[in-house]
mmCIF file of C-alpha atoms and ligand atoms in Angstrom:
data_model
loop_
_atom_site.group_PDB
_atom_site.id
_atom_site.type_symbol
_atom_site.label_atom_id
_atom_site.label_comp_id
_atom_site.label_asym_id
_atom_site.label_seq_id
_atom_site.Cartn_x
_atom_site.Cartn_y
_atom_site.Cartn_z
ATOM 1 C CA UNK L 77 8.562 -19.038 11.256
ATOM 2 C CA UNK L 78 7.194 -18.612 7.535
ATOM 3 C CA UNK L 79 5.506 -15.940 6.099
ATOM 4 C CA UNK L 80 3.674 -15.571 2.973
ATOM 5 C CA UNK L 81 3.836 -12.067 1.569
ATOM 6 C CA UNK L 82 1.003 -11.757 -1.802
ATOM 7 C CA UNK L 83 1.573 -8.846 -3.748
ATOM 8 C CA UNK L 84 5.762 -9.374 -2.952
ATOM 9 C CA UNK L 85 6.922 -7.801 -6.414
ATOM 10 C CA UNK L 86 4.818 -4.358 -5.930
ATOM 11 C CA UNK L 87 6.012 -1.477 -3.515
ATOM 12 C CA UNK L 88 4.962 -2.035 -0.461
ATOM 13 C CA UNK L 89 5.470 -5.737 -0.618
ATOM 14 C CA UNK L 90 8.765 -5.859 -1.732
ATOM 15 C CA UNK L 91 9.641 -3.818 1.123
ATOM 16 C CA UNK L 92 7.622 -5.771 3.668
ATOM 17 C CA UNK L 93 9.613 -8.824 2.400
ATOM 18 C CA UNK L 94 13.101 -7.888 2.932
ATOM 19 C CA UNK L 95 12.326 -6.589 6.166
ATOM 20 C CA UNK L 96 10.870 -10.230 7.277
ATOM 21 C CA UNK L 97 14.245 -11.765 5.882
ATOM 22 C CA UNK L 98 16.045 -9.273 7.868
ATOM 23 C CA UNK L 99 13.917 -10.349 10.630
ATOM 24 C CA UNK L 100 15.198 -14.034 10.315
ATOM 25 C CA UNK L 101 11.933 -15.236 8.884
ATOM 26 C CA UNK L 102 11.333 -17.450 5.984
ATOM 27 C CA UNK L 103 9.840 -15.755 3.242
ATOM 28 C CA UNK L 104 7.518 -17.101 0.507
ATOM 29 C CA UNK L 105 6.622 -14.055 -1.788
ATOM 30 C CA UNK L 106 3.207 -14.524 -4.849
ATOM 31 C CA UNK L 107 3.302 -12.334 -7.230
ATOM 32 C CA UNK L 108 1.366 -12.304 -10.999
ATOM 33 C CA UNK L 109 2.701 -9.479 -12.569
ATOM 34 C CA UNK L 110 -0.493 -7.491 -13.426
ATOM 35 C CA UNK L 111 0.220 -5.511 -16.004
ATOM 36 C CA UNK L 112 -1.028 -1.922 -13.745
ATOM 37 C CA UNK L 113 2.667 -1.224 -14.167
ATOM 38 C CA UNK L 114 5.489 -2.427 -15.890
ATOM 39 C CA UNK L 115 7.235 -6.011 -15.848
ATOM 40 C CA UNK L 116 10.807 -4.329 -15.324
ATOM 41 C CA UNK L 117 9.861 -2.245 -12.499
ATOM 42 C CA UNK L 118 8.189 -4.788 -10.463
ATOM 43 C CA UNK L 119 11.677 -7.199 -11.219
ATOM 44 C CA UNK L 120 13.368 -4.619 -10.271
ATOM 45 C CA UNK L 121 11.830 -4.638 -7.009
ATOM 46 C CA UNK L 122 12.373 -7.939 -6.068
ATOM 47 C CA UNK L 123 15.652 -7.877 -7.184
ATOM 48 C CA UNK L 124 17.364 -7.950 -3.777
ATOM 49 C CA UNK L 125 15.155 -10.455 -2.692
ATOM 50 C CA UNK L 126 15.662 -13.508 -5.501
ATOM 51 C CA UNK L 127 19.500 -14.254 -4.130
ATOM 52 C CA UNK L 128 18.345 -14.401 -0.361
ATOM 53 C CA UNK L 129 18.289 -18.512 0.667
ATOM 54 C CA UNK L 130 15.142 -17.819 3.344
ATOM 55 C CA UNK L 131 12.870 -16.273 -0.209
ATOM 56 C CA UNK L 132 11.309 -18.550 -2.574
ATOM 57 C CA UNK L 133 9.110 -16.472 -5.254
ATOM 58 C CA UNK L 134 6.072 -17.905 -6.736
ATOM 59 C CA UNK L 135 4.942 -16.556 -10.369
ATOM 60 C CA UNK L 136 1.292 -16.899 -10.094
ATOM 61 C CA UNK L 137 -2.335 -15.824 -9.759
ATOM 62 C CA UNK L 138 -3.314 -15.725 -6.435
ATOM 63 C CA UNK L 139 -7.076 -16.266 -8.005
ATOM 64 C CA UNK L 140 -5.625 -19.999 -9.499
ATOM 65 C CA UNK L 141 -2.334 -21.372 -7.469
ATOM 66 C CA UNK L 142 -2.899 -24.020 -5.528
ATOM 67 C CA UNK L 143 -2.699 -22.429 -2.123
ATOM 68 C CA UNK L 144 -3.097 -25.854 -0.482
ATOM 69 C CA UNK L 145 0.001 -26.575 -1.307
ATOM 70 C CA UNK L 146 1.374 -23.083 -0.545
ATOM 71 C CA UNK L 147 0.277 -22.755 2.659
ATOM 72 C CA UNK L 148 1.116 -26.052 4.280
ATOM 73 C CA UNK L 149 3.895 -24.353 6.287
ATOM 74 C CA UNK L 150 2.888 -20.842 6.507
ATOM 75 C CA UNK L 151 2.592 -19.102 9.899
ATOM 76 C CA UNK L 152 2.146 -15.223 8.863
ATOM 77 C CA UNK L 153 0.073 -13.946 5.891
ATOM 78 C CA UNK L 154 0.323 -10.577 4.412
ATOM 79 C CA UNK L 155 -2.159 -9.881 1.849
ATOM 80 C CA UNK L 156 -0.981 -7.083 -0.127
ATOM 81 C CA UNK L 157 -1.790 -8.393 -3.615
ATOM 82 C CA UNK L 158 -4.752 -5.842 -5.406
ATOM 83 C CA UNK L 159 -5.364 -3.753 -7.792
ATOM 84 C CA UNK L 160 -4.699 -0.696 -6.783
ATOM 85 C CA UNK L 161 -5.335 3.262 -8.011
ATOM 86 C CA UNK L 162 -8.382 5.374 -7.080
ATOM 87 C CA UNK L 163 -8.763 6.929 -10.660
ATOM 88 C CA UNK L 164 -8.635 3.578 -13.007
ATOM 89 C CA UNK L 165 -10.977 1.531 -11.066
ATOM 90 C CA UNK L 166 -14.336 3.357 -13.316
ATOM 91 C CA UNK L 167 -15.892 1.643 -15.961
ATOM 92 C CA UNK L 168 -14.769 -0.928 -17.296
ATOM 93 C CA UNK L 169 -11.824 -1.975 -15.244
ATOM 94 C CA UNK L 170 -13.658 -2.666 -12.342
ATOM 95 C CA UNK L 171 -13.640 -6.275 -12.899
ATOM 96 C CA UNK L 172 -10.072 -6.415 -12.435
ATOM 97 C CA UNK L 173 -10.513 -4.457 -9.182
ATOM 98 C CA UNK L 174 -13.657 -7.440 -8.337
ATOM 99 C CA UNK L 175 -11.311 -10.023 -8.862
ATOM 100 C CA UNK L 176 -8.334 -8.414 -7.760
ATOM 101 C CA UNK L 177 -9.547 -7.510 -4.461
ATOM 102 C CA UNK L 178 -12.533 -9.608 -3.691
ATOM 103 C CA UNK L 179 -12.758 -12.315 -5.404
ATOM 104 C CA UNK L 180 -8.317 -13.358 -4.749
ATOM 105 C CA UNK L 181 -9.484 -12.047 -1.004
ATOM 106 C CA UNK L 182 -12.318 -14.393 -0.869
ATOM 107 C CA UNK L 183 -10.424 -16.977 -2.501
ATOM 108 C CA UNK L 184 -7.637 -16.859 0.089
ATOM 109 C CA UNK L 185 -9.447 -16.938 3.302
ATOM 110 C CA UNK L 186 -11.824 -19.776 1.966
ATOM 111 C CA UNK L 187 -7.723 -21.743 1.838
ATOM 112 C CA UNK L 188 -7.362 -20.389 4.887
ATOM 113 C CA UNK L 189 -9.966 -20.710 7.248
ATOM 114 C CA UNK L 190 -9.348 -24.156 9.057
ATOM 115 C CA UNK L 191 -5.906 -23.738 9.207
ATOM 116 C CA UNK L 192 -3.640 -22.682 12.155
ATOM 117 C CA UNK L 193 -2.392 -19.800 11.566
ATOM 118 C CA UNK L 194 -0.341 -16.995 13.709
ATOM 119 C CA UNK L 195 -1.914 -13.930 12.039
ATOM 120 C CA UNK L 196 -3.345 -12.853 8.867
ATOM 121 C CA UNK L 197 -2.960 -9.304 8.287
ATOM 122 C CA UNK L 198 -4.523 -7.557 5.444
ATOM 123 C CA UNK L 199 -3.475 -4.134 3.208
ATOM 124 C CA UNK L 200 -6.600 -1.759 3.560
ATOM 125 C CA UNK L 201 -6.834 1.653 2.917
ATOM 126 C CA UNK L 202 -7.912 5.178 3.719
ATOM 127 C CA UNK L 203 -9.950 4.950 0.933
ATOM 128 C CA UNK L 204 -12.686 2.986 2.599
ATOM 129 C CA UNK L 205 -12.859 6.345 4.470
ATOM 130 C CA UNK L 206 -14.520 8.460 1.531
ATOM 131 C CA UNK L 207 -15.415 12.129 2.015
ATOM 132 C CA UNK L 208 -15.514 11.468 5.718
ATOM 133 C CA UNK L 209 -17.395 14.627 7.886
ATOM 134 C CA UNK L 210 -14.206 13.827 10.938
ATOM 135 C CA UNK L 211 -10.999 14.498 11.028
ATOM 136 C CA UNK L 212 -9.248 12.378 12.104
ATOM 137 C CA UNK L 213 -10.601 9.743 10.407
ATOM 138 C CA UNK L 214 -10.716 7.135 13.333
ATOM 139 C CA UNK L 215 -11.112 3.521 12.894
ATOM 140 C CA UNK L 216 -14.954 3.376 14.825
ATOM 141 C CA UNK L 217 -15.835 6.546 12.279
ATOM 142 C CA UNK L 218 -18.216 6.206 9.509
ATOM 143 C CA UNK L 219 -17.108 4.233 6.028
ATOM 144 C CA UNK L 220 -18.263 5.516 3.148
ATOM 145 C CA UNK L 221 -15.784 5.218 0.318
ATOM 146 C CA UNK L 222 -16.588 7.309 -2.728
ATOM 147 C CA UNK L 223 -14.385 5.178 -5.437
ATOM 148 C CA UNK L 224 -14.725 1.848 -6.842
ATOM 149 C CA UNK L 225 -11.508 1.066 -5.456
ATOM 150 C CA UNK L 226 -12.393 1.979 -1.979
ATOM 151 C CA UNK L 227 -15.726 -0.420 -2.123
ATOM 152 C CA UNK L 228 -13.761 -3.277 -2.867
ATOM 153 C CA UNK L 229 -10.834 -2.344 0.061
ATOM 154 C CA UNK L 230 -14.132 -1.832 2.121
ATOM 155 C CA UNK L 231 -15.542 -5.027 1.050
ATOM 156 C CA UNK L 232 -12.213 -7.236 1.316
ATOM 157 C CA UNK L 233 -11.659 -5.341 4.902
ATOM 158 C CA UNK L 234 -15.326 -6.525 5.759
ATOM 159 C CA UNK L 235 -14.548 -10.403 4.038
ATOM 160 C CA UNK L 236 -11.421 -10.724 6.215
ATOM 161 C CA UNK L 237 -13.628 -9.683 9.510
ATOM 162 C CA UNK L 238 -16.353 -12.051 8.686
ATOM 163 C CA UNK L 239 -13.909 -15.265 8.764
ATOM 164 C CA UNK L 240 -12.510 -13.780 11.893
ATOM 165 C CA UNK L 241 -16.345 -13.853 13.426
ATOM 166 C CA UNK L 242 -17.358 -17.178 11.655
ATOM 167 C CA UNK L 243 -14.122 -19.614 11.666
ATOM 168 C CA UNK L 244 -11.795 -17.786 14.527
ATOM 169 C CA UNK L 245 -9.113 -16.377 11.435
ATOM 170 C CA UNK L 246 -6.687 -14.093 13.173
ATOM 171 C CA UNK L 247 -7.240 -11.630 10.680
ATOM 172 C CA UNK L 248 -6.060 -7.882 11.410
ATOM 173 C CA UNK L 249 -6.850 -4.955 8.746
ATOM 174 C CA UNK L 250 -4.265 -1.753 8.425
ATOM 175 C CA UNK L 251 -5.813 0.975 6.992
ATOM 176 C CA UNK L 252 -2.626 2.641 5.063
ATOM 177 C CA UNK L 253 -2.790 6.446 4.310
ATOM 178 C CA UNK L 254 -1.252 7.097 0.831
ATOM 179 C CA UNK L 255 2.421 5.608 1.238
ATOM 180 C CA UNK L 256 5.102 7.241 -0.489
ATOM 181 C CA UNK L 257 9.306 6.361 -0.649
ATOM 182 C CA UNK L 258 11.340 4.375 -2.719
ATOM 183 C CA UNK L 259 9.760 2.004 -5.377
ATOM 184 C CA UNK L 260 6.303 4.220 -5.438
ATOM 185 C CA UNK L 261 3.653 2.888 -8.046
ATOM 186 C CA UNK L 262 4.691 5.091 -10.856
ATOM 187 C CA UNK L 263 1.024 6.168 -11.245
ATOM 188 C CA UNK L 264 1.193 7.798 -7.432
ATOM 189 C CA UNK L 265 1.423 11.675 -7.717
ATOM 190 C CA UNK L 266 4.929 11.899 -5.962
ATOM 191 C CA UNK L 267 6.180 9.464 -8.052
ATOM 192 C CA UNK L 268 4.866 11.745 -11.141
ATOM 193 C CA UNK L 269 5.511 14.817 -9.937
ATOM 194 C CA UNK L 270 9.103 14.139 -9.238
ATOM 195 C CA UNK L 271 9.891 12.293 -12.524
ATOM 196 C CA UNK L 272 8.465 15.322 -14.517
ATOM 197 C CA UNK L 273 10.697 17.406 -12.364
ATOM 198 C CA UNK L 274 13.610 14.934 -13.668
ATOM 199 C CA UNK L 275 12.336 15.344 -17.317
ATOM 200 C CA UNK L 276 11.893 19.087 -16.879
ATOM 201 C CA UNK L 277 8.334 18.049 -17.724
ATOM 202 C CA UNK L 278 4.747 20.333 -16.747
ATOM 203 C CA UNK L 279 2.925 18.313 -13.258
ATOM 204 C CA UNK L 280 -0.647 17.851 -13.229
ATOM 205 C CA UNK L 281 -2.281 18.961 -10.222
ATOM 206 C CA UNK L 282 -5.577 17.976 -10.311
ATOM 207 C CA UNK L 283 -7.957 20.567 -8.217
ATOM 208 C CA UNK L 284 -6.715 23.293 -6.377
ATOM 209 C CA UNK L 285 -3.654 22.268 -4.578
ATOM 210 C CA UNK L 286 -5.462 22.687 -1.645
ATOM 211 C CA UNK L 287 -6.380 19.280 -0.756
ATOM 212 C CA UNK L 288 -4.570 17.827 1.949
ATOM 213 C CA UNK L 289 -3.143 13.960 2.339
ATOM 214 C CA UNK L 290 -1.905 12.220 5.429
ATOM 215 C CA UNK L 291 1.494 10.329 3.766
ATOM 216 C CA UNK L 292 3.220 7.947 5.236
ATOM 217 C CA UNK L 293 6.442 6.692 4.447
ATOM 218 C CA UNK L 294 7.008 3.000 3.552
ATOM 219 C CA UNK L 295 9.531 2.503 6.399
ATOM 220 C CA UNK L 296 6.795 3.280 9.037
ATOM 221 C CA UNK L 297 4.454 1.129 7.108
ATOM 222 C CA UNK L 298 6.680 -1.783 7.478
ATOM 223 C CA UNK L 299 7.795 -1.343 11.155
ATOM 224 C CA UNK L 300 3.647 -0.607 11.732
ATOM 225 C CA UNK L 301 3.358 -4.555 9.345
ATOM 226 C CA UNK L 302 5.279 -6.032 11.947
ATOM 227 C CA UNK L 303 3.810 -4.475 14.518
ATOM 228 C CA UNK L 304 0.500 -5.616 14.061
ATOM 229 C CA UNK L 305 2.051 -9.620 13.220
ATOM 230 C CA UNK L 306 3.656 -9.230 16.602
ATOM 231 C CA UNK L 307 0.834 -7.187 18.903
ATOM 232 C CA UNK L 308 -2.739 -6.710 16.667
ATOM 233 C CA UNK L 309 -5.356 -7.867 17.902
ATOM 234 C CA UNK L 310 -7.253 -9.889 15.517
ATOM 235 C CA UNK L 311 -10.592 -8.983 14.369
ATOM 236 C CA UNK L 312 -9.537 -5.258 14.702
ATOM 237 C CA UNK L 313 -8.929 -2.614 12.529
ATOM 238 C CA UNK L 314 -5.391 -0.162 12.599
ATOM 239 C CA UNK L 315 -5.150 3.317 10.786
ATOM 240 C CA UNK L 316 -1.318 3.576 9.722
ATOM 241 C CA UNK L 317 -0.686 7.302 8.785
ATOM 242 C CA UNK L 318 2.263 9.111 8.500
ATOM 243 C CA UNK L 319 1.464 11.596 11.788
ATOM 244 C CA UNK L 320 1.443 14.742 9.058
ATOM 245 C CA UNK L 321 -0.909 16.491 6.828
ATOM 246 C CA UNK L 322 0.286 18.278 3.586
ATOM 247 C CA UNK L 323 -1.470 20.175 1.024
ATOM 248 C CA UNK L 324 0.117 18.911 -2.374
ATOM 249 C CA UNK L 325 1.189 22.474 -3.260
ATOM 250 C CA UNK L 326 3.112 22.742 -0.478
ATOM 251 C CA UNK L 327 4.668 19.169 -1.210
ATOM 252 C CA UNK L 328 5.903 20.091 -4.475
ATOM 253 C CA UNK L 329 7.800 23.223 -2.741
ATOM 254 C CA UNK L 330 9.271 20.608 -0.755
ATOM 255 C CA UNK L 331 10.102 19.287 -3.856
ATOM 256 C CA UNK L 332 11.355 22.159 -5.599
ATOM 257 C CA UNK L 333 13.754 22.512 -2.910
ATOM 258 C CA UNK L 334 15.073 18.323 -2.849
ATOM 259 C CA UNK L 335 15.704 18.547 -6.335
ATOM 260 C CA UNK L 336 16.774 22.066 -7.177
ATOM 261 C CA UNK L 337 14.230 22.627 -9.947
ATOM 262 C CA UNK L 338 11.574 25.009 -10.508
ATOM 263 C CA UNK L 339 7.644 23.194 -10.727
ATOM 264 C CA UNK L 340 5.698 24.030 -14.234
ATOM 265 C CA UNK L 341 1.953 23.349 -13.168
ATOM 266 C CA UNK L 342 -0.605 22.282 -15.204
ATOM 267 C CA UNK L 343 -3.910 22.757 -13.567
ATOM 268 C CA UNK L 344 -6.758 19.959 -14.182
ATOM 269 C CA UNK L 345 -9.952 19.760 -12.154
ATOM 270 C CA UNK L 346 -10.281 17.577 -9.107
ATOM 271 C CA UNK L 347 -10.920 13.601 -10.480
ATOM 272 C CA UNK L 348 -14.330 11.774 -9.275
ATOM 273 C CA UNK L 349 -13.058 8.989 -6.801
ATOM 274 C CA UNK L 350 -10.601 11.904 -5.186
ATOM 275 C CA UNK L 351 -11.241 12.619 -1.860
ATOM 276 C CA UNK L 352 -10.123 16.150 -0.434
ATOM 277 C CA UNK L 353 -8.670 15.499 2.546
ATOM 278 C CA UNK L 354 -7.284 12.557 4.589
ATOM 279 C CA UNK L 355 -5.822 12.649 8.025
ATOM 280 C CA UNK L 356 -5.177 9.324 10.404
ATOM 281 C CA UNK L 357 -6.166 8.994 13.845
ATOM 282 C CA UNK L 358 -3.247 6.759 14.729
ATOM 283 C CA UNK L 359 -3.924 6.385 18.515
ATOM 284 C CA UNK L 360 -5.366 3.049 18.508
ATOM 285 C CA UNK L 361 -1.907 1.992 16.468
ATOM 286 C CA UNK L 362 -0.265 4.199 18.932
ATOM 287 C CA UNK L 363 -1.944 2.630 22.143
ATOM 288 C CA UNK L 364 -2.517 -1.187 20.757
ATOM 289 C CA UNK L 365 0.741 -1.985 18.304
ATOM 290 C CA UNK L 366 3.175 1.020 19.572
ATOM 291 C CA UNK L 367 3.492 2.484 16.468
ATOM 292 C CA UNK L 368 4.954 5.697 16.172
ATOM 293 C CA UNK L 369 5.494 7.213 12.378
ATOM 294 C CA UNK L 370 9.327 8.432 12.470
ATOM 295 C CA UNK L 371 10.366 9.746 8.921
ATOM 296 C CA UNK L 372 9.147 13.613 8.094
ATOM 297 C CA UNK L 373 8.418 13.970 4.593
ATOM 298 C CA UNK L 374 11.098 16.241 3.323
ATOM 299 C CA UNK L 375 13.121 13.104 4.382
ATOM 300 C CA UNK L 376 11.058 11.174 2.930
ATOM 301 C CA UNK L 377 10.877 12.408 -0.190
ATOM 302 C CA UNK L 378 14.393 12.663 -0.451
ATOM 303 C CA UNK L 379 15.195 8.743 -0.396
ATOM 304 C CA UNK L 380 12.407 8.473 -3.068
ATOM 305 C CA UNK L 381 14.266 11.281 -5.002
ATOM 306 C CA UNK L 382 17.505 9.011 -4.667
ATOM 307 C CA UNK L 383 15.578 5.981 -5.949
ATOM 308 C CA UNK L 384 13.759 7.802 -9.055
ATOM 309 C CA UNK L 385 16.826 9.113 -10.709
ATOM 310 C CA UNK L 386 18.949 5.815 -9.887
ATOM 311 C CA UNK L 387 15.305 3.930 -11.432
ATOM 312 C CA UNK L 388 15.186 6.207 -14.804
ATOM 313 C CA UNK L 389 19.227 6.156 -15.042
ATOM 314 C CA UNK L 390 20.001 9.091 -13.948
ATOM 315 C CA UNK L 391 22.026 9.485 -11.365
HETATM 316 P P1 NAD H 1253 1.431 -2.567 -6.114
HETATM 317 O O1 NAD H 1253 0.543 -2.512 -7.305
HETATM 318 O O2 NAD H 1253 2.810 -2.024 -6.241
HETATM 319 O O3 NAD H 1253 1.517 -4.053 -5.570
HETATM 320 C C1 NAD H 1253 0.448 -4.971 -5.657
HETATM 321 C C2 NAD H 1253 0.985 -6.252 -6.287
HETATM 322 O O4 NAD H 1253 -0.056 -7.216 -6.285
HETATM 323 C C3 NAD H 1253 1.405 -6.068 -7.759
HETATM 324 O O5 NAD H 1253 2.775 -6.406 -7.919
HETATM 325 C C4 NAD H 1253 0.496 -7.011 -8.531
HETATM 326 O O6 NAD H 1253 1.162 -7.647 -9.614
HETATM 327 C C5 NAD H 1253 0.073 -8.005 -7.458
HETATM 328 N N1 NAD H 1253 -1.226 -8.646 -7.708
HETATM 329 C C6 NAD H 1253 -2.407 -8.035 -7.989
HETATM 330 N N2 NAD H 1253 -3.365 -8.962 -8.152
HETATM 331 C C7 NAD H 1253 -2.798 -10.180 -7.953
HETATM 332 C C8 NAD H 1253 -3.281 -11.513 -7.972
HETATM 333 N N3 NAD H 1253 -4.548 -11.781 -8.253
HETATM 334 N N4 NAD H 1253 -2.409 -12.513 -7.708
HETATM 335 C C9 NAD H 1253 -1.098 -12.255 -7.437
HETATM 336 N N5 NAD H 1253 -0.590 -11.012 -7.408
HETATM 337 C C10 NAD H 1253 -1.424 -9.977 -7.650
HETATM 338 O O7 NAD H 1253 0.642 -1.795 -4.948
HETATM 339 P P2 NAD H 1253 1.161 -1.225 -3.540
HETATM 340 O O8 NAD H 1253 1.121 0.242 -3.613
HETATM 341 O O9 NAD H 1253 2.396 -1.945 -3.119
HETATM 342 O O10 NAD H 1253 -0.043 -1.679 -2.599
HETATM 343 C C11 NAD H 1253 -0.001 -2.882 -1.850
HETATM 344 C C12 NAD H 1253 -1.282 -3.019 -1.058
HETATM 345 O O11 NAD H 1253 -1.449 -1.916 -0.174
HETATM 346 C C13 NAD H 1253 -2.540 -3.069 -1.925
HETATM 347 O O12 NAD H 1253 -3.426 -3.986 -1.345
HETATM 348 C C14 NAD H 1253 -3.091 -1.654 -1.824
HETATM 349 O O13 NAD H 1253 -4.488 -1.645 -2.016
HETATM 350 C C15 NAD H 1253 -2.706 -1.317 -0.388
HETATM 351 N N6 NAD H 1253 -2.596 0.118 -0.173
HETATM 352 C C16 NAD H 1253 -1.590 0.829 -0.778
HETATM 353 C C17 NAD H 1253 -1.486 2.186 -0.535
HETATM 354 C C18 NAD H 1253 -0.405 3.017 -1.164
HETATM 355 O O14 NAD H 1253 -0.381 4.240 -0.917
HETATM 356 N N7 NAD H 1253 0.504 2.441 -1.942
HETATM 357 C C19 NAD H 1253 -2.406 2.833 0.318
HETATM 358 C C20 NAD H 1253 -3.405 2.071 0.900
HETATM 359 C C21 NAD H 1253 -3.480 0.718 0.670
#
């Protein structure tokens, strides 16, 4: 069985693609290198993966390869590749977040959609969510996402059901609630807040400190992945949440404690595109895929604390 994994050189995919391989799957990873982050980071990533004989990498633009040709032999899709970040996706970088997350989405199923495939199972996000008036957040609550970012999740979400409805695509959304762990996007607040620990540097907090996040580590995110490629449903939508909510001030205690520094806050006010609060119903992912979240985030954190200092040479 192949699987093609879009997105392969950023956190989550990387991750997602040396589980597969572990698996015994064939692996064919697309990546573009946006420039969101930096070039070394992402290679670092895939590191691991580039020796493995079951991985072939592709250096391209999922909005231009010829995905003919790519998906001849391809069983499993992932689609992981975006633009991600809540805050940047204002002004004027919303076209990369259009093109990024629609248009490559759009783009893809159109290659897809009278193919056989086993599955097709797309990267959503709480954000589609917005300032949502339940908690939990369940998967038949209202969407109303309040960033740019979360319209076009919402919209690509929406593009992958509509090829399910029209052209029978197995297509399966996870809705992932801010993942944290090893290779976090540097612009994620964990990832910030524990390399200004490392550099003895002030954190930003924007808002109070109050607002809460459900966060899920990236091992349950990939065991949840292969969940849903083994038992989704397609045409239906998963929550994948970590099964805890934090307030941020009480994660950088936690954090405190890991690395055995004292936090210097800098207080900023709350960002537009923030939401206050997210928390994941996960009983349909519970029920449907068996998913059960099994990493607490002082663990958590501690593995990404591991990976920061060995990432900025400091260990
Ligand atoms: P990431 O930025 O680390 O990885 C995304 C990768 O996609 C990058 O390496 C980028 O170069 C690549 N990419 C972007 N556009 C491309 C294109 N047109 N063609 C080829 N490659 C392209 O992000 P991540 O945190 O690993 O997120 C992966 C997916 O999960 C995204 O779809 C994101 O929206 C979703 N998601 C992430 C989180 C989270 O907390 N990290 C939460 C919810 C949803």
């Amino acid at each position: 069985m192949k699987c093609l994994v879009t997105g392969c050189a950023g956190f989550i995919g990387s991750h997602l693609a040396e589980k597969l391989l572990a698996e015994g799957y064939q692996v064919v990873g697309l990546d573009c290198f946006t420039d969101f982050y930096p070039r070394w980071i992402k290679q670092k990533n895939l590191s691991s993966l580039l020796h493995h004989c079951h991985f072939q990498f592709i250096e391209d633009d999922l909005n231009q390869v010829n995905l003919k040709k790519i998906l001849e032999d391809i069983d499993f899709i992932f689609h992981l590749a975006a633009q991600a970040g809540v805050r940047t996706s204002w002004g004027k970088n919303f076209k990369d977040y259009l093109r990024n997350n629609i248009q490559a989405t759009q783009r893809l199923l159109e290659a897809v959609k009278n193919k056989k495939i086993e599955k097709l199972i797309f990267a959503s996000s709480s954000s589609v969510y917005g300032l949502s008036p339940f908690f939990p957040m369940r998967e038949t609550g209202p969407v109303q996402p309040i960033s740019p970012y979360g319209v076009t999740k919402l919209a690509a979400e929406q593009l992958c059901f509509l090829y399910f409805k029209n052209y029978g695509l197995p297509t399966i959304s996870l809705r992932f609630f801010t993942v944290y762990g090893p290779r976090q996007r540097p612009d994620m607040a964990f990832h910030k807040f524990l390399l200004a620990l490392l550099k003895d540097e002030p954190i930003t907090l924007y808002g109070d400190g109050h607002q809460t996040r459900d966060f899920t580590f990236i091992d349950d995110i990939i065991e949840a992945s292969l969940l849903a490629m083994k038992r989704g449903k397609p045409g239906e939508v998963y929550n994948i949440g970590g099964g805890h909510q934090k307030e941020l001030a009480e994660v950088i205690e936690i954090m405190e404690r890991i690395t055995n520094r004292k936090a210097r806050i800098t207080w900023v006010e709350t960002q537009k595109g923030d939401v206050l609060h997210t928390l994941a119903s996960i009983e349909k992912a519970q029920h449907e895929l068996g998913y059960q979240p099994k990493t607490n985030l002082e663990n958590g954190l501690r593995q990404q604390w591991v990976w920061l200092k060995e990432l900025y040479g400091q260990n």
